[in-house]
PDB file of C-alpha atoms and ligand atoms in Angstrom:
ATOM      1  CA  MET A 523     123.073 132.050 101.402  1.00  0.00           C
ATOM      2  CA  LYS A 524     124.921 129.030 102.512  1.00  0.00           C
ATOM      3  CA  LYS A 525     123.834 126.056 101.538  1.00  0.00           C
ATOM      4  CA  ILE A 526     123.646 122.772 103.972  1.00  0.00           C
ATOM      5  CA  ILE A 527     125.855 119.589 103.126  1.00  0.00           C
ATOM      6  CA  ILE A 528     123.444 117.086 105.789  1.00  0.00           C
ATOM      7  CA  ALA A 529     125.291 113.231 106.616  1.00  0.00           C
ATOM      8  CA  ASN A 530     122.785 110.831 106.506  1.00  0.00           C
ATOM      9  CA  TRP A 531     124.821 107.789 107.794  1.00  0.00           C
ATOM     10  CA  LYS A 532     122.010 105.416 107.759  1.00  0.00           C
ATOM     11  CA  MET A 533     122.552 102.587 110.398  1.00  0.00           C
ATOM     12  CA  GLN A 534     125.933 101.900 108.881  1.00  0.00           C
ATOM     13  CA  LEU A 535     127.787 102.259 112.539  1.00  0.00           C
ATOM     14  CA  SER A 536     127.949 100.552 115.322  1.00  0.00           C
ATOM     15  CA  PHE A 537     127.230 102.566 118.521  1.00  0.00           C
ATOM     16  CA  LYS A 538     131.390 102.929 119.139  1.00  0.00           C
ATOM     17  CA  ASP A 539     132.284 103.634 115.550  1.00  0.00           C
ATOM     18  CA  SER A 540     129.638 106.269 115.443  1.00  0.00           C
ATOM     19  CA  LEU A 541     131.066 108.388 118.577  1.00  0.00           C
ATOM     20  CA  ILE A 542     134.714 107.635 116.777  1.00  0.00           C
ATOM     21  CA  LEU A 543     133.345 109.923 113.960  1.00  0.00           C
ATOM     22  CA  ALA A 544     132.466 112.072 115.363  1.00  0.00           C
ATOM     23  CA  LYS A 545     135.008 113.697 117.569  1.00  0.00           C
ATOM     24  CA  GLU A 546     136.925 112.939 114.135  1.00  0.00           C
ATOM     25  CA  LEU A 547     134.937 115.478 111.505  1.00  0.00           C
ATOM     26  CA  LYS A 548     134.063 117.583 114.578  1.00  0.00           C
ATOM     27  CA  LYS A 549     138.686 117.998 115.172  1.00  0.00           C
ATOM     28  CA  LYS A 550     138.744 117.966 111.065  1.00  0.00           C
ATOM     29  CA  ILE A 551     134.992 121.086 109.774  1.00  0.00           C
ATOM     30  CA  LYS A 552     136.198 124.144 111.929  1.00  0.00           C
ATOM     31  CA  ASN A 553     134.089 127.294 110.542  1.00  0.00           C
ATOM     32  CA  PRO A 554     133.159 125.318 107.112  1.00  0.00           C
ATOM     33  CA  LYS A 555     131.715 127.268 104.171  1.00  0.00           C
ATOM     34  CA  ASN A 556     128.230 125.285 104.337  1.00  0.00           C
ATOM     35  CA  ASP A 557     125.763 124.554 107.047  1.00  0.00           C
ATOM     36  CA  THR A 558     126.927 120.848 108.112  1.00  0.00           C
ATOM     37  CA  VAL A 559     124.558 118.293 109.666  1.00  0.00           C
ATOM     38  CA  ILE A 560     125.280 115.282 110.857  1.00  0.00           C
ATOM     39  CA  CYS A 561     122.052 112.490 111.571  1.00  0.00           C
ATOM     40  CA  PRO A 562     123.693 109.886 113.227  1.00  0.00           C
ATOM     41  CA  GLY A 563     121.174 106.529 114.936  1.00  0.00           C
ATOM     42  CA  PHE A 564     119.483 107.731 117.207  1.00  0.00           C
ATOM     43  CA  LEU A 565     121.248 105.867 120.169  1.00  0.00           C
ATOM     44  CA  ALA A 566     124.338 108.059 119.348  1.00  0.00           C
ATOM     45  CA  ILE A 567     122.614 111.236 119.465  1.00  0.00           C
ATOM     46  CA  ALA A 568     123.177 112.699 122.923  1.00  0.00           C
ATOM     47  CA  PRO A 569     126.357 111.089 123.450  1.00  0.00           C
ATOM     48  CA  ILE A 570     127.138 113.377 119.809  1.00  0.00           C
ATOM     49  CA  VAL A 571     125.774 116.343 121.232  1.00  0.00           C
ATOM     50  CA  ASP A 572     128.368 116.788 124.018  1.00  0.00           C
ATOM     51  CA  ILE A 573     130.968 116.030 121.916  1.00  0.00           C
ATOM     52  CA  LEU A 574     130.186 118.864 119.925  1.00  0.00           C
ATOM     53  CA  GLN A 575     129.663 121.352 122.062  1.00  0.00           C
ATOM     54  CA  GLY A 576     131.503 124.183 120.956  1.00  0.00           C
ATOM     55  CA  GLY A 577     132.444 122.510 117.656  1.00  0.00           C
ATOM     56  CA  ASP A 578     130.204 124.233 114.482  1.00  0.00           C
ATOM     57  CA  LEU A 579     128.534 120.908 112.906  1.00  0.00           C
ATOM     58  CA  LEU A 580     125.088 121.140 113.908  1.00  0.00           C
ATOM     59  CA  LEU A 581     123.209 117.570 114.279  1.00  0.00           C
ATOM     60  CA  GLY A 582     119.987 115.788 112.566  1.00  0.00           C
ATOM     61  CA  ALA A 583     118.444 112.821 113.310  1.00  0.00           C
ATOM     62  CA  GLN A 584     117.432 110.355 110.669  1.00  0.00           C
ATOM     63  CA  ASN A 585     113.135 109.954 111.514  1.00  0.00           C
ATOM     64  CA  CYS A 586     111.081 111.555 114.221  1.00  0.00           C
ATOM     65  CA  ALA A 587     107.434 110.315 116.292  1.00  0.00           C
ATOM     66  CA  LEU A 588     104.473 112.216 113.861  1.00  0.00           C
ATOM     67  CA  LYS A 589     103.549 113.900 117.157  1.00  0.00           C
ATOM     68  CA  ASN A 590     105.647 115.007 120.323  1.00  0.00           C
ATOM     69  CA  ARG A 591     104.105 113.210 123.533  1.00  0.00           C
ATOM     70  CA  GLY A 592     101.974 109.869 124.331  1.00  0.00           C
ATOM     71  CA  ALA A 593     101.236 106.752 123.640  1.00  0.00           C
ATOM     72  CA  LEU A 594     103.577 105.282 121.094  1.00  0.00           C
ATOM     73  CA  THR A 595     105.486 102.017 121.635  1.00  0.00           C
ATOM     74  CA  GLY A 596     109.079 102.742 120.386  1.00  0.00           C
ATOM     75  CA  GLU A 597     109.007 106.051 118.619  1.00  0.00           C
ATOM     76  CA  THR A 598     111.348 109.504 119.334  1.00  0.00           C
ATOM     77  CA  SER A 599     109.203 113.034 119.724  1.00  0.00           C
ATOM     78  CA  PRO A 600     110.494 115.651 117.814  1.00  0.00           C
ATOM     79  CA  ALA A 601     110.507 117.171 121.197  1.00  0.00           C
ATOM     80  CA  THR A 602     112.941 115.382 122.792  1.00  0.00           C
ATOM     81  CA  LEU A 603     115.222 115.475 119.534  1.00  0.00           C
ATOM     82  CA  ASN A 604     114.703 119.419 120.405  1.00  0.00           C
ATOM     83  CA  GLU A 605     115.298 119.379 123.838  1.00  0.00           C
ATOM     84  CA  LEU A 606     119.353 117.200 123.449  1.00  0.00           C
ATOM     85  CA  GLY A 607     119.883 119.468 120.852  1.00  0.00           C
ATOM     86  CA  VAL A 608     118.787 118.503 116.974  1.00  0.00           C
ATOM     87  CA  LYS A 609     118.478 121.197 114.680  1.00  0.00           C
ATOM     88  CA  TYR A 610     117.105 118.694 111.824  1.00  0.00           C
ATOM     89  CA  VAL A 611     114.954 115.740 111.181  1.00  0.00           C
ATOM     90  CA  ILE A 612     115.069 113.645 107.776  1.00  0.00           C
ATOM     91  CA  ILE A 613     111.435 112.724 107.245  1.00  0.00           C
ATOM     92  CA  GLY A 614     110.165 110.353 104.432  1.00  0.00           C
ATOM     93  CA  HIS A 615     113.396 109.549 103.191  1.00  0.00           C
ATOM     94  CA  SER A 616     112.571 106.143 100.464  1.00  0.00           C
ATOM     95  CA  GLU A 617     115.023 103.126 102.512  1.00  0.00           C
ATOM     96  CA  ARG A 618     111.189 104.288 105.147  1.00  0.00           C
ATOM     97  CA  ARG A 619     108.514 104.427 102.245  1.00  0.00           C
ATOM     98  CA  LEU A 620     109.314 101.147 101.663  1.00  0.00           C
ATOM     99  CA  ILE A 621     111.090  99.278 104.176  1.00  0.00           C
ATOM    100  CA  LEU A 622     108.728 100.446 106.706  1.00  0.00           C
ATOM    101  CA  LYS A 623     106.365 101.342 104.584  1.00  0.00           C
ATOM    102  CA  GLU A 624     105.582 105.153 105.454  1.00  0.00           C
ATOM    103  CA  ASP A 625     102.960 106.673 103.964  1.00  0.00           C
ATOM    104  CA  PRO A 626     102.690 110.031 102.667  1.00  0.00           C
ATOM    105  CA  ASP A 627      99.407 111.314 105.506  1.00  0.00           C
ATOM    106  CA  LEU A 628     102.512 109.694 108.718  1.00  0.00           C
ATOM    107  CA  ILE A 629     104.799 112.014 106.460  1.00  0.00           C
ATOM    108  CA  ASN A 630     102.147 115.003 106.536  1.00  0.00           C
ATOM    109  CA  ALA A 631     101.587 113.971 110.386  1.00  0.00           C
ATOM    110  CA  LYS A 632     106.478 113.671 110.632  1.00  0.00           C
ATOM    111  CA  THR A 633     106.411 117.089 109.350  1.00  0.00           C
ATOM    112  CA  LYS A 634     103.873 119.216 111.057  1.00  0.00           C
ATOM    113  CA  ALA A 635     105.053 117.346 114.538  1.00  0.00           C
ATOM    114  CA  ALA A 636     108.736 117.994 113.210  1.00  0.00           C
ATOM    115  CA  LEU A 637     107.875 121.800 112.695  1.00  0.00           C
ATOM    116  CA  ALA A 638     105.797 122.305 116.127  1.00  0.00           C
ATOM    117  CA  ALA A 639     108.982 121.279 117.850  1.00  0.00           C
ATOM    118  CA  LYS A 640     111.323 124.032 116.066  1.00  0.00           C
ATOM    119  CA  LEU A 641     112.979 121.146 114.557  1.00  0.00           C
ATOM    120  CA  ILE A 642     113.700 122.318 110.650  1.00  0.00           C
ATOM    121  CA  PRO A 643     112.456 118.984 108.600  1.00  0.00           C
ATOM    122  CA  ILE A 644     113.707 117.944 105.437  1.00  0.00           C
ATOM    123  CA  ILE A 645     111.518 115.975 103.653  1.00  0.00           C
ATOM    124  CA  CYS A 646     112.678 113.062 101.223  1.00  0.00           C
ATOM    125  CA  VAL A 647     111.436 113.120  97.730  1.00  0.00           C
ATOM    126  CA  GLY A 648     112.236 110.972  94.702  1.00  0.00           C
ATOM    127  CA  GLU A 649     110.899 108.596  91.801  1.00  0.00           C
ATOM    128  CA  THR A 650     111.901 105.134  91.009  1.00  0.00           C
ATOM    129  CA  LEU A 651     113.623 104.482  87.745  1.00  0.00           C
ATOM    130  CA  ASN A 652     110.493 102.771  86.340  1.00  0.00           C
ATOM    131  CA  GLU A 653     108.486 106.001  87.366  1.00  0.00           C
ATOM    132  CA  ARG A 654     111.011 107.924  85.516  1.00  0.00           C
ATOM    133  CA  GLU A 655     111.572 106.177  82.129  1.00  0.00           C
ATOM    134  CA  LEU A 656     107.976 106.437  82.042  1.00  0.00           C
ATOM    135  CA  GLY A 657     108.580 110.134  82.052  1.00  0.00           C
ATOM    136  CA  GLN A 658     106.421 110.318  85.349  1.00  0.00           C
ATOM    137  CA  THR A 659     109.270 111.627  87.389  1.00  0.00           C
ATOM    138  CA  LYS A 660     107.460 115.377  87.816  1.00  0.00           C
ATOM    139  CA  LYS A 661     103.929 113.838  88.422  1.00  0.00           C
ATOM    140  CA  VAL A 662     105.212 111.927  91.645  1.00  0.00           C
ATOM    141  CA  LEU A 663     107.314 114.509  92.312  1.00  0.00           C
ATOM    142  CA  LEU A 664     103.962 116.792  92.808  1.00  0.00           C
ATOM    143  CA  ALA A 665     102.186 114.425  94.945  1.00  0.00           C
ATOM    144  CA  GLN A 666     104.933 113.419  97.774  1.00  0.00           C
ATOM    145  CA  VAL A 667     104.774 117.505  97.871  1.00  0.00           C
ATOM    146  CA  LYS A 668     101.969 118.173  98.093  1.00  0.00           C
ATOM    147  CA  SER A 669     101.250 115.488 100.402  1.00  0.00           C
ATOM    148  CA  ALA A 670     103.907 116.095 102.483  1.00  0.00           C
ATOM    149  CA  LEU A 671     103.110 120.070 103.066  1.00  0.00           C
ATOM    150  CA  LYS A 672      99.394 119.830 103.214  1.00  0.00           C
ATOM    151  CA  GLU A 673      98.424 122.166 105.560  1.00  0.00           C
ATOM    152  CA  VAL A 674     101.688 122.833 106.660  1.00  0.00           C
ATOM    153  CA  ASN A 675     102.368 126.799 108.028  1.00  0.00           C
ATOM    154  CA  ILE A 676     106.157 127.662 107.869  1.00  0.00           C
ATOM    155  CA  LYS A 677     105.520 130.805 109.286  1.00  0.00           C
ATOM    156  CA  ASN A 678     106.703 131.307 112.685  1.00  0.00           C
ATOM    157  CA  SER A 679     108.984 127.948 111.514  1.00  0.00           C
ATOM    158  CA  SER A 680     112.951 128.033 110.392  1.00  0.00           C
ATOM    159  CA  GLY A 681     111.968 126.887 107.922  1.00  0.00           C
ATOM    160  CA  ILE A 682     111.749 122.917 105.874  1.00  0.00           C
ATOM    161  CA  ILE A 683     113.883 121.534 103.628  1.00  0.00           C
ATOM    162  CA  ILE A 684     113.455 119.373 100.844  1.00  0.00           C
ATOM    163  CA  ALA A 685     115.545 116.484  99.667  1.00  0.00           C
ATOM    164  CA  TYR A 686     115.135 115.013  95.932  1.00  0.00           C
ATOM    165  CA  GLU A 687     116.493 111.644  96.105  1.00  0.00           C
ATOM    166  CA  PRO A 688     115.731 109.369  93.423  1.00  0.00           C
ATOM    167  CA  LEU A 689     115.470 105.610  94.010  1.00  0.00           C
ATOM    168  CA  TRP A 690     117.677 104.343  91.406  1.00  0.00           C
ATOM    169  CA  ALA A 691     120.618 107.547  92.399  1.00  0.00           C
ATOM    170  CA  ILE A 692     120.561 106.536  95.891  1.00  0.00           C
ATOM    171  CA  GLY A 693     123.684 103.787  96.503  1.00  0.00           C
ATOM    172  CA  THR A 694     124.598 102.892  93.295  1.00  0.00           C
ATOM    173  CA  GLY A 695     126.718 104.912  92.440  1.00  0.00           C
ATOM    174  CA  GLU A 696     125.064 106.581  89.255  1.00  0.00           C
ATOM    175  CA  PRO A 697     123.796 110.249  90.760  1.00  0.00           C
ATOM    176  CA  ILE A 698     121.868 112.656  88.277  1.00  0.00           C
ATOM    177  CA  ILE A 699     123.256 114.556  85.530  1.00  0.00           C
ATOM    178  CA  PRO A 700     123.831 117.489  87.456  1.00  0.00           C
ATOM    179  CA  PHE A 701     122.123 119.692  85.317  1.00  0.00           C
ATOM    180  CA  GLU A 702     118.950 117.482  85.969  1.00  0.00           C
ATOM    181  CA  ALA A 703     119.275 117.756  88.912  1.00  0.00           C
ATOM    182  CA  GLU A 704     119.046 122.346  88.534  1.00  0.00           C
ATOM    183  CA  ALA A 705     115.960 122.400  86.603  1.00  0.00           C
ATOM    184  CA  ILE A 706     114.252 119.379  88.728  1.00  0.00           C
ATOM    185  CA  HIS A 707     114.993 122.061  91.352  1.00  0.00           C
ATOM    186  CA  ILE A 708     113.684 124.896  90.558  1.00  0.00           C
ATOM    187  CA  PHE A 709     110.763 122.473  89.718  1.00  0.00           C
ATOM    188  CA  LEU A 710     110.603 121.749  93.030  1.00  0.00           C
ATOM    189  CA  LYS A 711     111.395 125.199  94.967  1.00  0.00           C
ATOM    190  CA  ALA A 712     108.267 126.608  93.159  1.00  0.00           C
ATOM    191  CA  GLU A 713     105.775 123.893  93.805  1.00  0.00           C
ATOM    192  CA  ALA A 714     106.596 124.340  96.950  1.00  0.00           C
ATOM    193  CA  ALA A 715     106.308 128.034  97.220  1.00  0.00           C
ATOM    194  CA  LYS A 716     102.994 127.967  96.022  1.00  0.00           C
ATOM    195  CA  ILE A 717     101.858 125.273  98.858  1.00  0.00           C
ATOM    196  CA  LEU A 718     104.062 127.215 101.928  1.00  0.00           C
ATOM    197  CA  GLY A 719     103.678 131.356 100.296  1.00  0.00           C
ATOM    198  CA  LYS A 720     107.461 131.049 100.525  1.00  0.00           C
ATOM    199  CA  LYS A 721     110.647 129.855  99.582  1.00  0.00           C
ATOM    200  CA  ILE A 722     112.038 127.158 100.890  1.00  0.00           C
ATOM    201  CA  ARG A 723     115.478 125.114  99.794  1.00  0.00           C
ATOM    202  CA  VAL A 724     115.778 122.411  98.058  1.00  0.00           C
ATOM    203  CA  VAL A 725     119.373 119.727  98.561  1.00  0.00           C
ATOM    204  CA  TYR A 726     120.213 116.678  96.310  1.00  0.00           C
ATOM    205  CA  GLY A 727     120.806 113.496  97.330  1.00  0.00           C
ATOM    206  CA  GLY A 728     121.435 110.444  95.750  1.00  0.00           C
ATOM    207  CA  SER A 729     125.783 109.044  94.849  1.00  0.00           C
ATOM    208  CA  VAL A 730     127.148 112.244  96.106  1.00  0.00           C
ATOM    209  CA  ASN A 731     130.614 111.704  96.692  1.00  0.00           C
ATOM    210  CA  GLY A 732     134.080 113.721  96.435  1.00  0.00           C
ATOM    211  CA  SER A 733     134.412 113.531  93.217  1.00  0.00           C
ATOM    212  CA  ASN A 734     131.312 114.761  91.651  1.00  0.00           C
ATOM    213  CA  ALA A 735     130.326 116.967  94.890  1.00  0.00           C
ATOM    214  CA  ALA A 736     131.636 120.040  93.163  1.00  0.00           C
ATOM    215  CA  GLN A 737     129.417 119.760  89.747  1.00  0.00           C
ATOM    216  CA  PHE A 738     126.178 119.927  91.984  1.00  0.00           C
ATOM    217  CA  LEU A 739     127.512 122.320  94.084  1.00  0.00           C
ATOM    218  CA  GLN A 740     127.972 125.153  91.133  1.00  0.00           C
ATOM    219  CA  GLU A 741     124.346 124.782  90.078  1.00  0.00           C
ATOM    220  CA  LYS A 742     122.190 128.224  91.637  1.00  0.00           C
ATOM    221  CA  ASN A 743     119.267 126.126  92.690  1.00  0.00           C
ATOM    222  CA  ILE A 744     121.213 123.269  94.352  1.00  0.00           C
ATOM    223  CA  ASP A 745     121.037 124.478  97.985  1.00  0.00           C
ATOM    224  CA  GLY A 746     123.168 121.372  98.977  1.00  0.00           C
ATOM    225  CA  LEU A 747     123.284 117.667  99.847  1.00  0.00           C
ATOM    226  CA  LEU A 748     122.364 114.568 101.841  1.00  0.00           C
ATOM    227  CA  ILE A 749     125.382 112.311 101.586  1.00  0.00           C
ATOM    228  CA  GLY A 750     124.627 108.306 103.020  1.00  0.00           C
ATOM    229  CA  SER A 751     127.565 106.916 102.363  1.00  0.00           C
ATOM    230  CA  ALA A 752     130.462 109.193 101.337  1.00  0.00           C
ATOM    231  CA  SER A 753     129.301 110.723 104.317  1.00  0.00           C
ATOM    232  CA  LEU A 754     131.525 108.153 106.875  1.00  0.00           C
ATOM    233  CA  ASN A 755     134.373 108.434 105.625  1.00  0.00           C
ATOM    234  CA  VAL A 756     135.969 111.851 107.620  1.00  0.00           C
ATOM    235  CA  GLN A 757     138.296 112.838 104.303  1.00  0.00           C
ATOM    236  CA  GLU A 758     136.078 113.254 101.835  1.00  0.00           C
ATOM    237  CA  PHE A 759     132.618 114.058 103.580  1.00  0.00           C
ATOM    238  CA  ALA A 760     135.700 117.054 104.562  1.00  0.00           C
ATOM    239  CA  SER A 761     136.981 117.501 101.070  1.00  0.00           C
ATOM    240  CA  ILE A 762     132.690 117.663 100.965  1.00  0.00           C
ATOM    241  CA  VAL A 763     132.722 120.270 103.479  1.00  0.00           C
ATOM    242  CA  LYS A 764     135.378 122.826 101.895  1.00  0.00           C
ATOM    243  CA  LEU A 765     133.956 123.082  98.177  1.00  0.00           C
TER     244      LEU A 765
HETATM  245  P1  13P B1676     124.227 107.496  99.030  1.00  0.00           P
HETATM  246  O1  13P B1676     124.742 109.012  99.461  1.00  0.00           O
HETATM  247  O2  13P B1676     125.064 106.466  99.623  1.00  0.00           O
HETATM  248  O3  13P B1676     123.970 107.195  97.683  1.00  0.00           O
HETATM  249  O4  13P B1676     122.933 107.476  99.751  1.00  0.00           O
HETATM  250  C1  13P B1676     121.782 108.896  99.852  1.00  0.00           C
HETATM  251  C2  13P B1676     121.251 109.285 100.721  1.00  0.00           C
HETATM  252  O5  13P B1676     119.954 107.543 100.661  1.00  0.00           O
HETATM  253  C3  13P B1676     121.096 110.185 101.196  1.00  0.00           C
HETATM  254  O6  13P B1676     120.274 110.473 102.356  1.00  0.00           O
END
């Protein structure tokens, strides 16, 4: 199965710079070996849909609303994202869980809304450094997976992805050791399969860059990467996609 490389641009770029980066990536990345997804900020999505026409990059969003229509001031409907041509949506990123106080029920509702809109949710899970040091990693991850996937049905969908992003590895320059990540991916796949009755993809995120990406992609159960800062550099991101 193909691996998947996902760029999470977060809120790092201006509107103008987002369009420039999308144009450069489209030019640079042709026929990638792996599925390649870029997740710009909301305002840049519509023009980037046009920019990516005829190219090989797929589009994702960084968040979505918990339902598809209704009185929800300031939110972005997964159905509208689908209407534009967005295929993937990141849900429950740790920055949203921590800073915007997204709770497990909200993440579960967003997952269901995304699936209903035919988007592929990329559900982020991860432990803090303190939880890791207390030996609670698996317990924390299992609780996050169980709550996000509660009553979720993927029978008629294109699937779901879990992104394992240990919080202590995000933006720190200190990724997890690939061998250790592999063991956690095996655990997450098994637990998700128990709940969903189907195998799903699990990807790794947290300080992945051009120098360490190959080591993660070599692991059998790491199905891809979710990349933050290194995805903002055209050469570096293109070099990862080629691995
Ligand atoms: P970095 O790659 O910058 O550590 O960010 C990872 C991340 O949060 C991707 O969603």
